[in-house]
Amino acid sequence: MYIAIALPVSCPQQGLRPSDLQELGDRLSETILGHLAGDLAALRLYAKGAAGFAWALRDFAAAAVPEDALIILSGDSYHCRVRMNALLAQGRLFSRKHRYGQIPGEAAVAALFTPRAPEKAIARITGAAIEVETLREGETGATDFSAMSKACLSVLPADQLPSCWLTDWNNSRYGAAELSYAQLRLAGRFERDFETLHLPLVFGSTGAAGLGVALAASLSRPGCSLLTGSVELSAERAALASVSCGSGKPHPR
């Protein structure tokens, strides 16, 4: 059994100190270990924001054998007043004055993965990828916004076209430009009438839990879905492709 805990990227200016994240990870580890039986192969903390979910899947795929299982716990919240005030002071939250600021949200997701698909599997992950963008939001300079496109192209299955793209775009003009570039590069790699859902506009920005929320939202949609997430502080772009039988739970609340 492998356990991965995906948490926000450390940012002391927002009240997210490495020691605080480590303490939270230790507390979550202690809680889940108290409810699980069986041998634990590894327990790892990923303080990598939205990319943590994809990093955990990639690491597990490289090390797992058919009998193994992976539990990913991912969570994020903007309920902390220090974090909210810091983002507000930087003009990064949505308001009348900052129409392109993000909408804060919170979520927690637990997901179980196995290399060998069980009979009652509700989805199959066909790929997980992480790329790094050369220019971060707020920086000046030229960029072709290639990281998200590369991540998406590397996970899309060759034998199935996605019918839905679940993104973490959250009002950012930088994110809108990046998404537009990716849409142009991915032309022809989707079903003709594919749907794009920007989950932060529904649930608010859920950060480290973003890909988990996207995966949960994709379960009610039969067929292939593309799931993408971005991390502002590290400039990482993560992508997953999931094939669902459509019998999973409806959209998360």
PDB file of C-alpha atoms in Angstrom:
ATOM      1  CA  MET A   1       0.000   0.000   0.000  1.00  0.00           C
ATOM      2  CA  TYR A   2       1.265   3.443  -0.996  1.00  0.00           C
ATOM      3  CA  ILE A   3      -0.164   6.632   0.504  1.00  0.00           C
ATOM      4  CA  ALA A   4       0.309  10.078  -1.044  1.00  0.00           C
ATOM      5  CA  ILE A   5      -0.843  13.335   0.525  1.00  0.00           C
ATOM      6  CA  ALA A   6      -1.126  16.273  -1.879  1.00  0.00           C
ATOM      7  CA  LEU A   7      -1.051  19.717  -0.254  1.00  0.00           C
ATOM      8  CA  PRO A   8      -0.483  23.348  -1.364  1.00  0.00           C
ATOM      9  CA  VAL A   9       2.941  24.675  -2.305  1.00  0.00           C
ATOM     10  CA  SER A  10       4.790  26.295   0.571  1.00  0.00           C
ATOM     11  CA  CYS A  11       4.393  30.075   0.596  1.00  0.00           C
ATOM     12  CA  PRO A  12       5.213  31.796   3.930  1.00  0.00           C
ATOM     13  CA  GLN A  13       3.734  35.073   2.655  1.00  0.00           C
ATOM     14  CA  GLN A  14       0.351  33.341   2.551  1.00  0.00           C
ATOM     15  CA  GLY A  15       0.775  31.591   5.897  1.00  0.00           C
ATOM     16  CA  LEU A  16       1.806  28.298   4.241  1.00  0.00           C
ATOM     17  CA  ARG A  17       5.136  27.565   5.925  1.00  0.00           C
ATOM     18  CA  PRO A  18       6.943  24.270   5.216  1.00  0.00           C
ATOM     19  CA  SER A  19       6.670  23.337   8.901  1.00  0.00           C
ATOM     20  CA  ASP A  20       2.886  23.895   8.863  1.00  0.00           C
ATOM     21  CA  LEU A  21       2.432  21.732   5.780  1.00  0.00           C
ATOM     22  CA  GLN A  22       4.648  19.016   7.251  1.00  0.00           C
ATOM     23  CA  GLU A  23       2.640  19.058  10.485  1.00  0.00           C
ATOM     24  CA  LEU A  24      -0.616  18.792   8.552  1.00  0.00           C
ATOM     25  CA  GLY A  25       0.780  15.934   6.493  1.00  0.00           C
ATOM     26  CA  ASP A  26       1.900  14.107   9.637  1.00  0.00           C
ATOM     27  CA  ARG A  27      -1.531  14.494  11.215  1.00  0.00           C
ATOM     28  CA  LEU A  28      -3.275  13.180   8.120  1.00  0.00           C
ATOM     29  CA  SER A  29      -0.829  10.294   7.908  1.00  0.00           C
ATOM     30  CA  GLU A  30      -1.473   9.329  11.515  1.00  0.00           C
ATOM     31  CA  THR A  31      -5.230   9.448  10.968  1.00  0.00           C
ATOM     32  CA  ILE A  32      -5.294   7.276   7.868  1.00  0.00           C
ATOM     33  CA  LEU A  33      -2.791   4.758   9.258  1.00  0.00           C
ATOM     34  CA  GLY A  34      -5.108   4.285  12.215  1.00  0.00           C
ATOM     35  CA  HIS A  35      -7.882   3.140   9.875  1.00  0.00           C
ATOM     36  CA  LEU A  36      -5.920   0.934   7.465  1.00  0.00           C
ATOM     37  CA  ALA A  37      -4.773  -2.647   7.758  1.00  0.00           C
ATOM     38  CA  GLY A  38      -1.904  -4.164   5.792  1.00  0.00           C
ATOM     39  CA  ASP A  39       1.683  -3.392   4.943  1.00  0.00           C
ATOM     40  CA  LEU A  40       2.639   0.169   4.040  1.00  0.00           C
ATOM     41  CA  ALA A  41       5.216   0.374   1.258  1.00  0.00           C
ATOM     42  CA  ALA A  42       5.620   4.146   1.331  1.00  0.00           C
ATOM     43  CA  LEU A  43       3.966   7.312   2.577  1.00  0.00           C
ATOM     44  CA  ARG A  44       4.898  10.531   0.836  1.00  0.00           C
ATOM     45  CA  LEU A  45       3.916  14.173   1.170  1.00  0.00           C
ATOM     46  CA  TYR A  46       3.615  16.225  -2.033  1.00  0.00           C
ATOM     47  CA  ALA A  47       3.529  19.953  -1.260  1.00  0.00           C
ATOM     48  CA  LYS A  48       3.195  20.718  -4.955  1.00  0.00           C
ATOM     49  CA  GLY A  49      -0.270  22.217  -5.321  1.00  0.00           C
ATOM     50  CA  ALA A  50      -2.414  20.890  -8.167  1.00  0.00           C
ATOM     51  CA  ALA A  51       0.547  18.999  -9.641  1.00  0.00           C
ATOM     52  CA  GLY A  52       0.899  16.823  -6.528  1.00  0.00           C
ATOM     53  CA  PHE A  53      -1.907  14.522  -7.655  1.00  0.00           C
ATOM     54  CA  ALA A  54      -0.154  13.872 -10.965  1.00  0.00           C
ATOM     55  CA  TRP A  55       3.282  13.487  -9.328  1.00  0.00           C
ATOM     56  CA  ALA A  56       1.894  10.816  -6.993  1.00  0.00           C
ATOM     57  CA  LEU A  57       0.386   8.865  -9.892  1.00  0.00           C
ATOM     58  CA  ARG A  58       3.606   9.050 -11.900  1.00  0.00           C
ATOM     59  CA  ASP A  59       5.764   7.901  -8.984  1.00  0.00           C
ATOM     60  CA  PHE A  60       3.370   5.064  -8.189  1.00  0.00           C
ATOM     61  CA  ALA A  61       3.219   3.872 -11.794  1.00  0.00           C
ATOM     62  CA  ALA A  62       6.999   3.668 -11.885  1.00  0.00           C
ATOM     63  CA  ALA A  63       7.314   1.628  -8.672  1.00  0.00           C
ATOM     64  CA  ALA A  64       4.129  -0.414  -8.309  1.00  0.00           C
ATOM     65  CA  VAL A  65       3.486  -4.095  -8.938  1.00  0.00           C
ATOM     66  CA  PRO A  66       0.007  -5.503  -9.780  1.00  0.00           C
ATOM     67  CA  GLU A  67      -0.777  -6.272  -6.125  1.00  0.00           C
ATOM     68  CA  ASP A  68      -0.070  -2.725  -4.948  1.00  0.00           C
ATOM     69  CA  ALA A  69      -2.568   0.039  -4.262  1.00  0.00           C
ATOM     70  CA  LEU A  70      -2.250   3.813  -3.956  1.00  0.00           C
ATOM     71  CA  ILE A  71      -4.376   6.142  -1.860  1.00  0.00           C
ATOM     72  CA  ILE A  72      -4.101   9.835  -2.712  1.00  0.00           C
ATOM     73  CA  LEU A  73      -5.413  12.336  -0.190  1.00  0.00           C
ATOM     74  CA  SER A  74      -5.537  15.866  -1.545  1.00  0.00           C
ATOM     75  CA  GLY A  75      -6.906  18.976   0.053  1.00  0.00           C
ATOM     76  CA  ASP A  76      -6.774  22.760  -0.069  1.00  0.00           C
ATOM     77  CA  SER A  77      -8.644  25.638   1.517  1.00  0.00           C
ATOM     78  CA  TYR A  78      -8.638  29.410   1.407  1.00  0.00           C
ATOM     79  CA  HIS A  79     -10.437  29.641   4.747  1.00  0.00           C
ATOM     80  CA  CYS A  80      -7.206  30.764   6.449  1.00  0.00           C
ATOM     81  CA  ARG A  81      -7.481  34.495   7.105  1.00  0.00           C
ATOM     82  CA  VAL A  82      -3.731  35.049   6.645  1.00  0.00           C
ATOM     83  CA  ARG A  83      -3.841  33.482   3.201  1.00  0.00           C
ATOM     84  CA  MET A  84      -6.978  35.345   2.169  1.00  0.00           C
ATOM     85  CA  ASN A  85      -5.643  38.710   3.334  1.00  0.00           C
ATOM     86  CA  ALA A  86      -2.329  38.145   1.537  1.00  0.00           C
ATOM     87  CA  LEU A  87      -4.055  37.300  -1.746  1.00  0.00           C
ATOM     88  CA  LEU A  88      -6.439  40.221  -1.325  1.00  0.00           C
ATOM     89  CA  ALA A  89      -3.559  42.657  -0.715  1.00  0.00           C
ATOM     90  CA  GLN A  90      -1.891  41.422  -3.901  1.00  0.00           C
ATOM     91  CA  GLY A  91      -5.081  41.978  -5.906  1.00  0.00           C
ATOM     92  CA  ARG A  92      -5.312  38.300  -6.781  1.00  0.00           C
ATOM     93  CA  LEU A  93      -8.853  37.652  -5.499  1.00  0.00           C
ATOM     94  CA  PHE A  94     -11.976  38.354  -7.521  1.00  0.00           C
ATOM     95  CA  SER A  95     -13.642  41.662  -6.644  1.00  0.00           C
ATOM     96  CA  ARG A  96     -15.286  44.638  -8.315  1.00  0.00           C
ATOM     97  CA  LYS A  97     -11.840  46.213  -8.647  1.00  0.00           C
ATOM     98  CA  HIS A  98     -10.051  43.034  -9.767  1.00  0.00           C
ATOM     99  CA  ARG A  99     -12.384  41.374 -12.247  1.00  0.00           C
ATOM    100  CA  TYR A 100      -9.775  38.785 -13.219  1.00  0.00           C
ATOM    101  CA  GLY A 101      -8.940  37.617  -9.705  1.00  0.00           C
ATOM    102  CA  GLN A 102      -9.450  34.028  -8.597  1.00  0.00           C
ATOM    103  CA  ILE A 103     -12.511  32.815  -6.716  1.00  0.00           C
ATOM    104  CA  PRO A 104     -11.428  31.050  -3.502  1.00  0.00           C
ATOM    105  CA  GLY A 105     -12.776  27.615  -2.689  1.00  0.00           C
ATOM    106  CA  GLU A 106     -11.939  24.535  -0.656  1.00  0.00           C
ATOM    107  CA  ALA A 107     -12.077  20.796  -1.226  1.00  0.00           C
ATOM    108  CA  ALA A 108     -10.769  17.457   0.007  1.00  0.00           C
ATOM    109  CA  VAL A 109     -10.531  14.336  -2.150  1.00  0.00           C
ATOM    110  CA  ALA A 110      -9.557  10.725  -1.405  1.00  0.00           C
ATOM    111  CA  ALA A 111      -8.921   8.379  -4.335  1.00  0.00           C
ATOM    112  CA  LEU A 112      -7.849   4.734  -4.561  1.00  0.00           C
ATOM    113  CA  PHE A 113      -5.784   3.459  -7.511  1.00  0.00           C
ATOM    114  CA  THR A 114      -4.470  -0.002  -8.393  1.00  0.00           C
ATOM    115  CA  PRO A 115      -2.254  -1.120 -11.315  1.00  0.00           C
ATOM    116  CA  ARG A 116      -4.566  -4.070 -11.927  1.00  0.00           C
ATOM    117  CA  ALA A 117      -8.089  -2.869 -12.712  1.00  0.00           C
ATOM    118  CA  PRO A 118     -10.623  -4.455 -10.310  1.00  0.00           C
ATOM    119  CA  GLU A 119     -13.985  -5.678 -11.537  1.00  0.00           C
ATOM    120  CA  LYS A 120     -15.812  -2.676 -10.084  1.00  0.00           C
ATOM    121  CA  ALA A 121     -13.383   0.012 -11.277  1.00  0.00           C
ATOM    122  CA  ILE A 122     -15.261   3.185 -12.180  1.00  0.00           C
ATOM    123  CA  ALA A 123     -12.457   4.865 -14.150  1.00  0.00           C
ATOM    124  CA  ARG A 124      -9.082   4.196 -15.724  1.00  0.00           C
ATOM    125  CA  ILE A 125      -6.202   6.696 -15.822  1.00  0.00           C
ATOM    126  CA  THR A 126      -4.446   6.461 -19.182  1.00  0.00           C
ATOM    127  CA  GLY A 127      -1.678   8.947 -18.432  1.00  0.00           C
ATOM    128  CA  ALA A 128      -0.283  11.567 -16.044  1.00  0.00           C
ATOM    129  CA  ALA A 129       2.182  14.285 -17.071  1.00  0.00           C
ATOM    130  CA  ILE A 130       3.877  17.372 -15.624  1.00  0.00           C
ATOM    131  CA  GLU A 131       5.593  20.137 -17.591  1.00  0.00           C
ATOM    132  CA  VAL A 132       7.060  23.483 -16.479  1.00  0.00           C
ATOM    133  CA  GLU A 133       6.066  26.804 -18.065  1.00  0.00           C
ATOM    134  CA  THR A 134       8.967  29.144 -18.848  1.00  0.00           C
ATOM    135  CA  LEU A 135       7.106  32.352 -17.958  1.00  0.00           C
ATOM    136  CA  ARG A 136       5.069  32.694 -14.784  1.00  0.00           C
ATOM    137  CA  GLU A 137       1.949  34.767 -14.348  1.00  0.00           C
ATOM    138  CA  GLY A 138       2.857  38.378 -13.682  1.00  0.00           C
ATOM    139  CA  GLU A 139       6.306  38.100 -15.281  1.00  0.00           C
ATOM    140  CA  THR A 140       7.180  39.984 -18.448  1.00  0.00           C
ATOM    141  CA  GLY A 141       8.716  38.448 -21.538  1.00  0.00           C
ATOM    142  CA  ALA A 142       7.807  36.300 -24.501  1.00  0.00           C
ATOM    143  CA  THR A 143       6.269  32.849 -24.173  1.00  0.00           C
ATOM    144  CA  ASP A 144       4.531  30.363 -26.435  1.00  0.00           C
ATOM    145  CA  PHE A 145       2.639  28.773 -23.504  1.00  0.00           C
ATOM    146  CA  SER A 146       3.859  25.302 -24.434  1.00  0.00           C
ATOM    147  CA  ALA A 147       3.881  23.490 -21.077  1.00  0.00           C
ATOM    148  CA  MET A 148       0.165  22.760 -20.806  1.00  0.00           C
ATOM    149  CA  SER A 149      -0.018  21.689 -24.450  1.00  0.00           C
ATOM    150  CA  LYS A 150       2.893  19.268 -24.024  1.00  0.00           C
ATOM    151  CA  ALA A 151       1.402  17.768 -20.880  1.00  0.00           C
ATOM    152  CA  CYS A 152      -1.981  17.264 -22.563  1.00  0.00           C
ATOM    153  CA  LEU A 153      -0.535  15.754 -25.734  1.00  0.00           C
ATOM    154  CA  SER A 154       1.508  13.234 -23.764  1.00  0.00           C
ATOM    155  CA  VAL A 155      -1.478  11.817 -21.835  1.00  0.00           C
ATOM    156  CA  LEU A 156      -4.215  11.668 -24.481  1.00  0.00           C
ATOM    157  CA  PRO A 157      -4.889   8.054 -25.526  1.00  0.00           C
ATOM    158  CA  ALA A 158      -4.237   7.246 -29.163  1.00  0.00           C
ATOM    159  CA  ASP A 159      -7.368   5.130 -29.517  1.00  0.00           C
ATOM    160  CA  GLN A 160      -9.988   7.422 -27.961  1.00  0.00           C
ATOM    161  CA  LEU A 161     -10.956  11.074 -28.341  1.00  0.00           C
ATOM    162  CA  PRO A 162     -11.911  12.970 -25.163  1.00  0.00           C
ATOM    163  CA  SER A 163     -15.447  14.305 -25.009  1.00  0.00           C
ATOM    164  CA  CYS A 164     -14.787  16.666 -22.099  1.00  0.00           C
ATOM    165  CA  TRP A 165     -11.985  18.923 -20.882  1.00  0.00           C
ATOM    166  CA  LEU A 166     -12.072  19.864 -17.193  1.00  0.00           C
ATOM    167  CA  THR A 167      -9.750  22.818 -16.542  1.00  0.00           C
ATOM    168  CA  ASP A 168      -8.696  24.921 -13.552  1.00  0.00           C
ATOM    169  CA  TRP A 169      -9.060  28.259 -15.360  1.00  0.00           C
ATOM    170  CA  ASN A 170     -10.226  30.818 -12.782  1.00  0.00           C
ATOM    171  CA  ASN A 171     -10.703  34.252 -14.406  1.00  0.00           C
ATOM    172  CA  SER A 172      -6.987  34.807 -15.046  1.00  0.00           C
ATOM    173  CA  ARG A 173      -6.191  36.584 -18.322  1.00  0.00           C
ATOM    174  CA  TYR A 174      -2.817  34.791 -18.344  1.00  0.00           C
ATOM    175  CA  GLY A 175      -4.637  31.478 -17.885  1.00  0.00           C
ATOM    176  CA  ALA A 176      -7.085  32.329 -20.661  1.00  0.00           C
ATOM    177  CA  ALA A 177      -4.219  33.008 -23.077  1.00  0.00           C
ATOM    178  CA  GLU A 178      -2.493  29.778 -22.077  1.00  0.00           C
ATOM    179  CA  LEU A 179      -5.713  27.820 -22.519  1.00  0.00           C
ATOM    180  CA  SER A 180      -6.286  29.346 -25.954  1.00  0.00           C
ATOM    181  CA  TYR A 181      -2.832  28.255 -27.119  1.00  0.00           C
ATOM    182  CA  ALA A 182      -3.470  24.738 -25.847  1.00  0.00           C
ATOM    183  CA  GLN A 183      -6.861  24.569 -27.580  1.00  0.00           C
ATOM    184  CA  LEU A 184      -5.247  25.509 -30.893  1.00  0.00           C
ATOM    185  CA  ARG A 185      -2.516  22.891 -30.514  1.00  0.00           C
ATOM    186  CA  LEU A 186      -5.008  20.195 -29.502  1.00  0.00           C
ATOM    187  CA  ALA A 187      -7.350  20.837 -32.416  1.00  0.00           C
ATOM    188  CA  GLY A 188      -8.477  17.536 -33.852  1.00  0.00           C
ATOM    189  CA  ARG A 189      -7.620  15.596 -30.674  1.00  0.00           C
ATOM    190  CA  PHE A 190     -11.136  15.908 -29.217  1.00  0.00           C
ATOM    191  CA  GLU A 191     -14.576  14.727 -30.247  1.00  0.00           C
ATOM    192  CA  ARG A 192     -16.277  17.247 -32.534  1.00  0.00           C
ATOM    193  CA  ASP A 193     -18.769  18.505 -29.928  1.00  0.00           C
ATOM    194  CA  PHE A 194     -16.527  18.206 -26.864  1.00  0.00           C
ATOM    195  CA  GLU A 195     -17.397  20.216 -23.737  1.00  0.00           C
ATOM    196  CA  THR A 196     -15.060  22.426 -21.713  1.00  0.00           C
ATOM    197  CA  LEU A 197     -15.771  22.887 -18.011  1.00  0.00           C
ATOM    198  CA  HIS A 198     -13.862  25.454 -15.934  1.00  0.00           C
ATOM    199  CA  LEU A 199     -14.283  23.961 -12.458  1.00  0.00           C
ATOM    200  CA  PRO A 200     -13.075  26.997 -10.411  1.00  0.00           C
ATOM    201  CA  LEU A 201     -16.008  28.960 -11.837  1.00  0.00           C
ATOM    202  CA  VAL A 202     -18.275  26.335 -10.233  1.00  0.00           C
ATOM    203  CA  PHE A 203     -16.479  25.396  -7.011  1.00  0.00           C
ATOM    204  CA  GLY A 204     -13.907  28.162  -6.635  1.00  0.00           C
ATOM    205  CA  SER A 205     -10.153  27.565  -6.852  1.00  0.00           C
ATOM    206  CA  THR A 206      -9.374  24.316  -5.036  1.00  0.00           C
ATOM    207  CA  GLY A 207      -5.607  24.286  -5.586  1.00  0.00           C
ATOM    208  CA  ALA A 208      -3.961  21.030  -4.502  1.00  0.00           C
ATOM    209  CA  ALA A 209      -7.317  19.243  -4.649  1.00  0.00           C
ATOM    210  CA  GLY A 210      -8.056  20.532  -8.158  1.00  0.00           C
ATOM    211  CA  LEU A 211      -7.194  17.415 -10.168  1.00  0.00           C
ATOM    212  CA  GLY A 212      -8.991  15.249  -7.633  1.00  0.00           C
ATOM    213  CA  VAL A 213     -12.108  17.406  -7.980  1.00  0.00           C
ATOM    214  CA  ALA A 214     -11.806  17.170 -11.778  1.00  0.00           C
ATOM    215  CA  LEU A 215     -11.496  13.387 -11.576  1.00  0.00           C
ATOM    216  CA  ALA A 216     -14.574  13.163  -9.348  1.00  0.00           C
ATOM    217  CA  ALA A 217     -16.501  15.409 -11.736  1.00  0.00           C
ATOM    218  CA  SER A 218     -15.519  13.248 -14.708  1.00  0.00           C
ATOM    219  CA  LEU A 219     -16.903  10.041 -13.207  1.00  0.00           C
ATOM    220  CA  SER A 220     -20.479  10.803 -14.235  1.00  0.00           C
ATOM    221  CA  ARG A 221     -19.377  11.254 -17.858  1.00  0.00           C
ATOM    222  CA  PRO A 222     -18.865   8.064 -19.868  1.00  0.00           C
ATOM    223  CA  GLY A 223     -15.827   8.010 -22.127  1.00  0.00           C
ATOM    224  CA  CYS A 224     -12.550   9.884 -22.010  1.00  0.00           C
ATOM    225  CA  SER A 225     -11.954  13.185 -20.208  1.00  0.00           C
ATOM    226  CA  LEU A 226      -8.895  15.443 -20.150  1.00  0.00           C
ATOM    227  CA  LEU A 227      -8.096  16.971 -16.743  1.00  0.00           C
ATOM    228  CA  THR A 228      -5.614  19.837 -16.334  1.00  0.00           C
ATOM    229  CA  GLY A 229      -4.230  21.826 -13.431  1.00  0.00           C
ATOM    230  CA  SER A 230      -1.638  24.569 -13.013  1.00  0.00           C
ATOM    231  CA  VAL A 231       0.563  25.740 -10.140  1.00  0.00           C
ATOM    232  CA  GLU A 232       1.379  29.436 -10.121  1.00  0.00           C
ATOM    233  CA  LEU A 233       4.282  29.332  -7.649  1.00  0.00           C
ATOM    234  CA  SER A 234       6.207  26.514  -9.359  1.00  0.00           C
ATOM    235  CA  ALA A 235       4.926  27.123 -12.923  1.00  0.00           C
ATOM    236  CA  GLU A 236       4.148  23.401 -13.204  1.00  0.00           C
ATOM    237  CA  ARG A 237       1.348  22.243 -15.505  1.00  0.00           C
ATOM    238  CA  ALA A 238      -0.232  18.845 -14.874  1.00  0.00           C
ATOM    239  CA  ALA A 239      -2.529  16.763 -17.056  1.00  0.00           C
ATOM    240  CA  LEU A 240      -4.426  13.504 -16.598  1.00  0.00           C
ATOM    241  CA  ALA A 241      -6.563  11.513 -18.998  1.00  0.00           C
ATOM    242  CA  SER A 242      -9.351   9.455 -17.465  1.00  0.00           C
ATOM    243  CA  VAL A 243     -11.695   6.954 -19.089  1.00  0.00           C
ATOM    244  CA  SER A 244     -14.907   6.495 -17.107  1.00  0.00           C
ATOM    245  CA  CYS A 245     -17.722   3.993 -17.516  1.00  0.00           C
ATOM    246  CA  GLY A 246     -20.123   6.731 -16.464  1.00  0.00           C
ATOM    247  CA  SER A 247     -21.433   4.867 -13.426  1.00  0.00           C
ATOM    248  CA  GLY A 248     -19.592   6.903 -10.855  1.00  0.00           C
ATOM    249  CA  LYS A 249     -21.043   9.498  -8.518  1.00  0.00           C
ATOM    250  CA  PRO A 250     -22.433  12.759  -9.951  1.00  0.00           C
ATOM    251  CA  HIS A 251     -20.593  16.045  -9.759  1.00  0.00           C
ATOM    252  CA  PRO A 252     -19.090  16.833  -6.327  1.00  0.00           C
ATOM    253  CA  ARG A 253     -20.881  19.361  -4.161  1.00  0.00           C
TER     254      ARG A 253
END
